[in-house]
Structures are given as structure tokens and as C-alpha cells.
Amino acid sequence: MTSPPNGVAVRVDSPTEARNPRTEDIDRVSTLEVLRLINQEDRQVPDAVAAVLPELARAVDLAVVALRGGGRVHYVGAGTSGRLATLDAAELPPTFNAPPEWFVAHHAGGAEALVRAVENAEDEAAGGAAEIRRHAAPGDLVLGVTASGRTPFVVAALEQARALGARTVLVSNNPDAAPVDVDVLIALDTGPEAIAGSTRMKAGSSQKLVLTSFSTAVMVKLGRTYSNLMVSMRATNAKLRGRTVRILREATGLAEPECTAALAEADGDLKVALVRLLSGVPTARAAEVLAAAHGHVRQALSLLAPGATG
């Protein structure tokens, strides 16, 4: 995909650009009514996400295959979409102790564009292609996020990803746009915004839900949780160290002193302490089996179950 010449206006045909008949009088009503109108629009977002869950599940499975095979997940976006993607990638290492190279965000305009608009950055198709050419590889997954479904930086990145042999996903709020061939198209129908074209509203909210659900599901499938507990988190401050003890107590039903002692014996490794307490094996054995299970607590416990082999 080529970039439009500087100064050229491009008409974007997308529901997010349309005028919303439900909010045409938003500038004539009370403050409370303004907020009610916005809230009524926001209530459509969860249903729009629910409608694309089958496609989202396919994207999750592709990401799991990529990461298990030694590949990476690349987020590509511009503006609000890119900022949301960058935020999601940044939160995975502290939340799930995910290696920082697992999820990589590529934002049009670079770091500066995260805090202020960079002119024409999203129109730089060559920049999107170059980002992926430099950083992606066959076996990776490249996920583009764009409200309009046609952002040149994102589309060119996805085209380059396919040329490299990577798998591709497009998250778009324009169900009628299919500017690039991808493995999975996640088309969110959030309709016109409360303020026409302000895609940081419903479109952005739906993208945030999709990205958070996507990455969380990937972490769950990779064994970074036990039940619904964040057993892979990094305890980097006093609050989080207290949380690790609480998680261990909730997972085992044991008292705080026993959980604290198990954590100390495991050098603070919550998963090792958890496997030790749930199975009754020594800490060294718990660590050994957990490594064999690639960090997956339930699989480790299965290996330690009576009659299990391995």
C-alpha cells in the first residue's frame, strides 16, 4: 500500500465517521444529559465485542502457536489504536511475568506519538512496512488495530507481514473495509460515535476490550495463571509481595505463615511454592517438574499425580 501525498484529503467511508442521529443535540442539553448520551452509546460496546468472539478465539490460538514456537506477537497501530496496543503490551510483563519480547508494539510516529499527535505518521505506509521488515519473522503473529480499517501504516505492515510468512490479524471498526488479506479479520460494529469521527470513544473502548481479552486469553492458554489467579506475576514492590502471599493462600487454603515459608524456600517463586504446597513434594522437585511443564501449574500437578509418568 502506498501513502497518500502530503496535503491530499482522503475521504474515509466508515461508520465511525458518520453523524450519529441520537446525539445531534448533545451541545444543547444539560451536563448530565451529555453524559447520559455518551453512556448510552458506550453500552453498545460489549455487544459489539461479543459478536466477534469466534474470530478473536482464532486470533488467540494463532498467538499461542506463535509463542510456543519461539515467535512473537506484534501489535501495529496509529493514534488511539496504537496507544491502546502499546499499553496492553506494556502491562503483560508485570502482570504475567511474560518475557518482554513476547509482545512488541509498533506505533506510527514512534515514542513521541504516544503523548502527542505526529503529523502524517499514520499515512506513512513505508514506515509500517519497514517496522515489520526490521522486527518480524516467519512464525510471528502481526495484529493490526485501526478504527477505519484502512490506516496506511497498519495496512502496509500487515502486507509486509504476509510477505515474510507471518500470520496476520486485523482489528477494525469498519465492518465494510477489507483493504488487506489477513488470516483473521475482527470487524467490530460499534457504529457512529457520539461525536462524529472521535474514535477514542466507542471504537477505542471496543479495541481496549479486544486487546485485553486477547492477551489475557493468550496468557491463560500458556499457563501464566492458575485458575483465575495471577500466579506468574512479578512481586516488584511491597504491595505485590503481599499479593503473592494472598494468592498463595487463596489457591491452597493454607495459613499465611505456611505460605510465607513456602515462598521463602522457593526464593519468591510463586508457582514453585504453589506446586510444592498443592502436591507435597520438596521445593526442588516442584521446580523441576514445573520446568518440565513449561511453567504450567496444572500440567505440573498432573505429572506429580499418583500413577502419572514423567
Short mmCIF file of C-alpha atoms in Angstrom, two decimals:
data_model
loop_
_atom_site.label_atom_id
_atom_site.label_comp_id
_atom_site.label_asym_id
_atom_site.label_seq_id
_atom_site.Cartn_x
_atom_site.Cartn_y
_atom_site.Cartn_z
CA MET A 1 0.00 0.00 0.00
CA THR A 2 1.27 3.48 -0.86
CA SER A 3 0.94 6.59 1.29
CA PRO A 4 -1.34 9.42 0.12
CA PRO A 5 0.60 12.55 -0.95
CA ASN A 6 1.04 15.18 1.76
CA GLY A 7 -1.78 17.71 1.75
CA VAL A 8 -4.20 15.40 -0.05
CA ALA A 9 -7.55 14.83 1.70
CA VAL A 10 -8.76 11.24 1.81
CA ARG A 11 -12.45 10.51 2.35
CA VAL A 12 -12.86 7.63 4.79
CA ASP A 13 -16.05 5.62 4.38
CA SER A 14 -16.53 4.15 7.83
CA PRO A 15 -19.42 4.00 10.29
CA THR A 16 -17.16 5.71 12.84
CA GLU A 17 -17.08 8.83 10.64
CA ALA A 18 -20.87 9.04 10.23
CA ARG A 19 -23.03 11.51 12.11
CA ASN A 20 -24.94 9.92 14.97
CA PRO A 21 -28.65 10.86 14.89
CA ARG A 22 -29.01 10.02 18.59
CA THR A 23 -26.58 12.73 19.69
CA GLU A 24 -27.29 15.59 17.29
CA ASP A 25 -28.47 17.80 20.18
CA ILE A 26 -25.62 16.92 22.52
CA ASP A 27 -24.46 20.56 22.63
CA ARG A 28 -27.91 21.80 23.66
CA VAL A 29 -28.62 19.65 26.73
CA SER A 30 -27.54 19.66 30.38
CA THR A 31 -24.20 18.30 31.53
CA LEU A 32 -25.89 15.24 33.00
CA GLU A 33 -27.73 14.58 29.73
CA VAL A 34 -24.46 14.88 27.77
CA LEU A 35 -23.03 12.14 29.97
CA ARG A 36 -26.18 10.03 29.61
CA LEU A 37 -26.00 10.24 25.83
CA ILE A 38 -22.36 9.15 25.86
CA ASN A 39 -23.13 6.36 28.30
CA GLN A 40 -25.97 5.08 26.13
CA GLU A 41 -23.58 4.82 23.20
CA ASP A 42 -20.92 3.13 25.33
CA ARG A 43 -23.40 0.41 26.31
CA GLN A 44 -23.26 -0.90 22.72
CA VAL A 45 -19.55 -1.75 23.03
CA PRO A 46 -19.73 -5.06 24.94
CA ASP A 47 -22.28 -6.44 22.48
CA ALA A 48 -20.05 -5.46 19.56
CA VAL A 49 -17.16 -7.34 21.17
CA ALA A 50 -19.36 -10.35 21.93
CA ALA A 51 -20.25 -10.61 18.26
CA VAL A 52 -16.60 -11.15 17.24
CA LEU A 53 -15.58 -13.66 19.91
CA PRO A 54 -15.24 -16.58 17.43
CA GLU A 55 -12.78 -14.57 15.35
CA LEU A 56 -10.99 -13.39 18.49
CA ALA A 57 -10.61 -17.01 19.62
CA ARG A 58 -8.92 -17.85 16.31
CA ALA A 59 -6.52 -14.96 16.82
CA VAL A 60 -5.70 -16.17 20.34
CA ASP A 61 -4.94 -19.67 19.08
CA LEU A 62 -2.64 -18.26 16.37
CA ALA A 63 -0.78 -16.24 19.01
CA VAL A 64 -0.36 -19.28 21.26
CA VAL A 65 1.10 -21.28 18.37
CA ALA A 66 3.47 -18.41 17.53
CA LEU A 67 4.73 -18.01 21.09
CA ARG A 68 5.08 -21.75 21.72
CA GLY A 69 7.12 -21.95 18.54
CA GLY A 70 9.54 -19.26 19.68
CA GLY A 71 7.89 -16.46 17.73
CA ARG A 72 6.47 -13.13 18.85
CA VAL A 73 3.24 -11.15 18.71
CA HIS A 74 3.47 -7.72 17.09
CA TYR A 75 0.86 -5.01 17.64
CA VAL A 76 0.68 -2.32 14.95
CA GLY A 77 -1.39 0.83 15.26
CA ALA A 78 -1.61 4.61 14.99
CA GLY A 79 -3.19 7.26 17.18
CA THR A 80 -5.59 5.96 19.82
CA SER A 81 -5.41 2.42 18.47
CA GLY A 82 -1.62 2.38 18.66
CA ARG A 83 -1.59 3.84 22.17
CA LEU A 84 -4.04 1.20 23.40
CA ALA A 85 -1.93 -1.55 21.82
CA THR A 86 1.25 -0.15 23.38
CA LEU A 87 -0.44 -0.03 26.79
CA ASP A 88 -1.60 -3.63 26.51
CA ALA A 89 1.86 -4.89 25.57
CA ALA A 90 3.48 -2.89 28.38
CA GLU A 91 1.24 -4.41 31.06
CA LEU A 92 1.93 -8.07 30.27
CA PRO A 93 5.44 -8.42 31.80
CA PRO A 94 4.44 -7.16 35.29
CA THR A 95 1.04 -8.84 35.27
CA PHE A 96 2.00 -12.25 33.93
CA ASN A 97 5.82 -12.15 34.08
CA ALA A 98 5.71 -12.52 30.30
CA PRO A 99 9.07 -12.09 28.58
CA PRO A 100 9.13 -8.52 27.20
CA GLU A 101 9.97 -9.79 23.73
CA TRP A 102 6.74 -11.82 23.51
CA PHE A 103 4.53 -8.81 22.70
CA VAL A 104 6.04 -5.93 20.74
CA ALA A 105 4.13 -2.73 19.94
CA HIS A 106 4.83 -0.69 16.79
CA HIS A 107 3.24 2.76 16.91
CA ALA A 108 3.13 5.12 13.94
CA GLY A 109 5.34 8.08 14.77
CA GLY A 110 7.30 6.20 17.43
CA ALA A 111 7.53 7.07 21.13
CA GLU A 112 6.78 10.76 20.58
CA ALA A 113 3.39 9.90 19.09
CA LEU A 114 2.36 8.15 22.31
CA VAL A 115 1.92 11.51 24.08
CA ARG A 116 1.21 13.92 21.21
CA ALA A 117 0.00 13.72 17.64
CA VAL A 118 2.71 13.36 14.98
CA GLU A 119 1.68 14.84 11.64
CA ASN A 120 1.05 12.32 8.83
CA ALA A 121 2.57 9.42 10.82
CA GLU A 122 -0.41 7.14 10.21
CA ASP A 123 -0.21 7.80 6.46
CA GLU A 124 3.39 6.53 6.23
CA ALA A 125 2.83 3.17 4.59
CA ALA A 126 6.56 2.74 4.02
CA GLY A 127 7.16 3.22 7.73
CA GLY A 128 4.73 0.46 8.66
CA ALA A 129 6.27 -1.95 6.19
CA ALA A 130 9.79 -1.08 7.37
CA GLU A 131 8.87 -1.69 11.03
CA ILE A 132 7.72 -5.22 10.28
CA ARG A 133 10.56 -5.91 7.88
CA ARG A 134 13.06 -5.00 10.64
CA HIS A 135 11.41 -6.71 13.56
CA ALA A 136 9.12 -9.56 12.45
CA ALA A 137 9.93 -13.04 11.18
CA PRO A 138 8.17 -16.11 9.77
CA GLY A 139 6.23 -17.77 12.55
CA ASP A 140 5.35 -14.48 14.26
CA LEU A 141 1.83 -13.06 14.53
CA VAL A 142 1.21 -9.46 13.47
CA LEU A 143 -2.00 -7.86 14.74
CA GLY A 144 -3.04 -4.51 13.29
CA VAL A 145 -5.53 -2.20 15.00
CA THR A 146 -7.31 0.59 13.13
CA ALA A 147 -10.75 2.10 13.63
CA SER A 148 -11.16 2.98 9.94
CA GLY A 149 -9.77 -0.36 8.76
CA ARG A 150 -7.60 1.41 6.19
CA THR A 151 -4.77 3.23 8.04
CA PRO A 152 -1.82 3.05 5.59
CA PHE A 153 0.82 2.43 8.30
CA VAL A 154 -1.15 -0.57 9.59
CA VAL A 155 -2.23 -1.99 6.22
CA ALA A 156 1.30 -1.84 4.83
CA ALA A 157 2.63 -3.54 7.98
CA LEU A 158 0.16 -6.40 7.53
CA GLU A 159 1.02 -6.74 3.85
CA GLN A 160 4.71 -6.93 4.74
CA ALA A 161 3.97 -9.49 7.47
CA ARG A 162 2.25 -11.79 4.98
CA ALA A 163 5.16 -11.42 2.58
CA LEU A 164 7.51 -12.52 5.38
CA GLY A 165 5.41 -15.59 6.18
CA ALA A 166 3.96 -14.30 9.46
CA ARG A 167 0.32 -14.85 10.42
CA THR A 168 -1.88 -11.74 10.42
CA VAL A 169 -4.91 -10.32 12.25
CA LEU A 170 -6.76 -7.06 11.61
CA VAL A 171 -8.94 -5.44 14.28
CA SER A 172 -11.19 -2.84 12.64
CA ASN A 173 -14.29 -0.82 13.50
CA ASN A 174 -15.29 -0.68 9.85
CA PRO A 175 -17.11 -3.93 9.01
CA ASP A 176 -17.21 -3.00 5.32
CA ALA A 177 -13.45 -2.45 4.99
CA ALA A 178 -11.18 -5.28 3.91
CA PRO A 179 -8.14 -3.48 2.45
CA VAL A 180 -5.70 -6.32 3.06
CA ASP A 181 -5.80 -10.12 3.07
CA VAL A 182 -5.36 -11.40 6.64
CA ASP A 183 -5.71 -14.73 8.42
CA VAL A 184 -8.30 -13.33 10.83
CA LEU A 185 -10.49 -10.25 10.41
CA ILE A 186 -12.05 -8.95 13.63
CA ALA A 187 -14.63 -6.41 12.43
CA LEU A 188 -16.24 -4.55 15.33
CA ASP A 189 -19.56 -2.89 14.53
CA THR A 190 -19.64 -0.02 17.04
CA GLY A 191 -21.43 2.34 14.66
CA PRO A 192 -21.18 6.15 14.63
CA GLU A 193 -19.53 7.85 17.57
CA ALA A 194 -21.31 10.23 19.95
CA ILE A 195 -19.06 12.89 18.44
CA ALA A 196 -18.66 12.08 14.75
CA GLY A 197 -15.21 10.69 13.97
CA SER A 198 -13.97 10.69 17.58
CA THR A 199 -12.76 7.10 17.53
CA ARG A 200 -11.21 7.35 21.00
CA MET A 201 -14.79 6.79 22.21
CA LYS A 202 -16.72 3.59 21.29
CA ALA A 203 -14.15 2.37 18.79
CA GLY A 204 -11.32 2.85 21.27
CA SER A 205 -13.28 1.23 24.09
CA SER A 206 -14.02 -1.81 21.96
CA GLN A 207 -10.38 -2.10 20.90
CA LYS A 208 -9.29 -1.93 24.54
CA LEU A 209 -11.66 -4.80 25.38
CA VAL A 210 -10.48 -6.85 22.41
CA LEU A 211 -6.79 -6.35 23.16
CA THR A 212 -7.15 -7.05 26.87
CA SER A 213 -9.25 -10.14 26.22
CA PHE A 214 -6.84 -11.32 23.52
CA SER A 215 -3.66 -11.01 25.56
CA THR A 216 -5.25 -12.33 28.76
CA ALA A 217 -6.59 -15.39 26.95
CA VAL A 218 -3.15 -16.00 25.44
CA MET A 219 -1.59 -15.86 28.91
CA VAL A 220 -4.20 -18.26 30.29
CA LYS A 221 -3.62 -20.75 27.47
CA LEU A 222 0.13 -20.55 28.07
CA GLY A 223 -0.29 -21.42 31.74
CA ARG A 224 0.52 -17.97 33.14
CA THR A 225 -2.44 -18.31 35.53
CA TYR A 226 -3.70 -20.98 37.91
CA SER A 227 -7.49 -20.91 37.99
CA ASN A 228 -8.16 -17.17 37.81
CA LEU A 229 -5.13 -16.22 39.89
CA MET A 230 -2.09 -14.29 38.60
CA VAL A 231 0.48 -16.84 39.72
CA SER A 232 3.08 -15.64 37.22
CA MET A 233 3.13 -12.02 38.38
CA ARG A 234 6.38 -10.32 39.41
CA ALA A 235 6.41 -9.11 43.02
CA THR A 236 8.37 -5.90 42.47
CA ASN A 237 7.10 -3.88 45.44
CA ALA A 238 5.63 -4.32 48.93
CA LYS A 239 2.03 -4.31 47.68
CA LEU A 240 2.73 -7.03 45.15
CA ARG A 241 4.69 -9.12 47.67
CA GLY A 242 1.63 -9.02 49.87
CA ARG A 243 -0.50 -10.04 46.91
CA THR A 244 1.68 -13.11 46.24
CA VAL A 245 1.02 -14.34 49.79
CA ARG A 246 -2.71 -13.71 49.40
CA ILE A 247 -2.79 -15.54 46.05
CA LEU A 248 -0.99 -18.50 47.58
CA ARG A 249 -3.44 -18.58 50.49
CA GLU A 250 -6.43 -18.43 48.12
CA ALA A 251 -5.03 -21.17 45.89
CA THR A 252 -4.13 -23.56 48.71
CA GLY A 253 -6.45 -22.68 51.60
CA LEU A 254 -3.41 -22.67 53.91
CA ALA A 255 -2.49 -20.16 56.59
CA GLU A 256 -0.23 -17.18 55.96
CA PRO A 257 2.82 -18.47 57.88
CA GLU A 258 2.93 -21.68 55.87
CA CYS A 259 2.53 -19.80 52.58
CA THR A 260 5.19 -17.25 53.53
CA ALA A 261 7.62 -20.03 54.45
CA ALA A 262 6.98 -21.84 51.16
CA LEU A 263 7.60 -18.64 49.21
CA ALA A 264 10.86 -18.03 51.04
CA GLU A 265 12.00 -21.59 50.36
CA ALA A 266 11.16 -21.10 46.67
CA ASP A 267 13.11 -17.81 46.53
CA GLY A 268 9.89 -15.92 45.97
CA ASP A 269 8.76 -18.04 43.00
CA LEU A 270 5.01 -18.20 43.48
CA LYS A 271 4.46 -21.08 41.04
CA VAL A 272 7.12 -23.25 42.65
CA ALA A 273 5.68 -22.57 46.10
CA LEU A 274 2.19 -23.34 44.82
CA VAL A 275 3.16 -26.68 43.28
CA ARG A 276 5.06 -27.62 46.43
CA LEU A 277 2.12 -26.86 48.72
CA LEU A 278 -0.53 -28.48 46.49
CA SER A 279 1.48 -31.64 45.77
CA GLY A 280 3.51 -32.06 48.96
CA VAL A 281 6.77 -32.66 47.08
CA PRO A 282 10.01 -30.89 48.07
CA THR A 283 10.66 -27.46 46.61
CA ALA A 284 13.46 -28.68 44.33
CA ARG A 285 11.19 -31.37 42.88
CA ALA A 286 8.38 -28.85 42.39
CA ALA A 287 10.73 -26.57 40.45
CA GLU A 288 11.97 -29.45 38.34
CA VAL A 289 8.50 -30.65 37.34
CA LEU A 290 7.27 -27.12 36.77
CA ALA A 291 10.13 -26.56 34.33
CA ALA A 292 9.22 -29.79 32.53
CA ALA A 293 5.64 -28.50 32.25
CA HIS A 294 6.91 -25.20 30.76
CA GLY A 295 5.62 -23.27 33.76
CA HIS A 296 2.07 -24.61 33.55
CA VAL A 297 0.92 -25.33 37.13
CA ARG A 298 -1.93 -27.68 36.28
CA GLN A 299 0.28 -29.70 33.96
CA ALA A 300 2.95 -29.92 36.65
CA LEU A 301 0.40 -31.16 39.15
CA SER A 302 -0.78 -33.76 36.63
CA LEU A 303 2.78 -35.01 36.27
CA LEU A 304 3.02 -35.35 40.04
CA ALA A 305 -0.34 -37.09 40.43
CA PRO A 306 -0.32 -40.72 41.62
CA GLY A 307 0.19 -43.02 38.66
CA ALA A 308 1.47 -40.24 36.39
CA THR A 309 4.59 -40.88 34.34
CA GLY A 310 7.38 -38.44 33.60
#
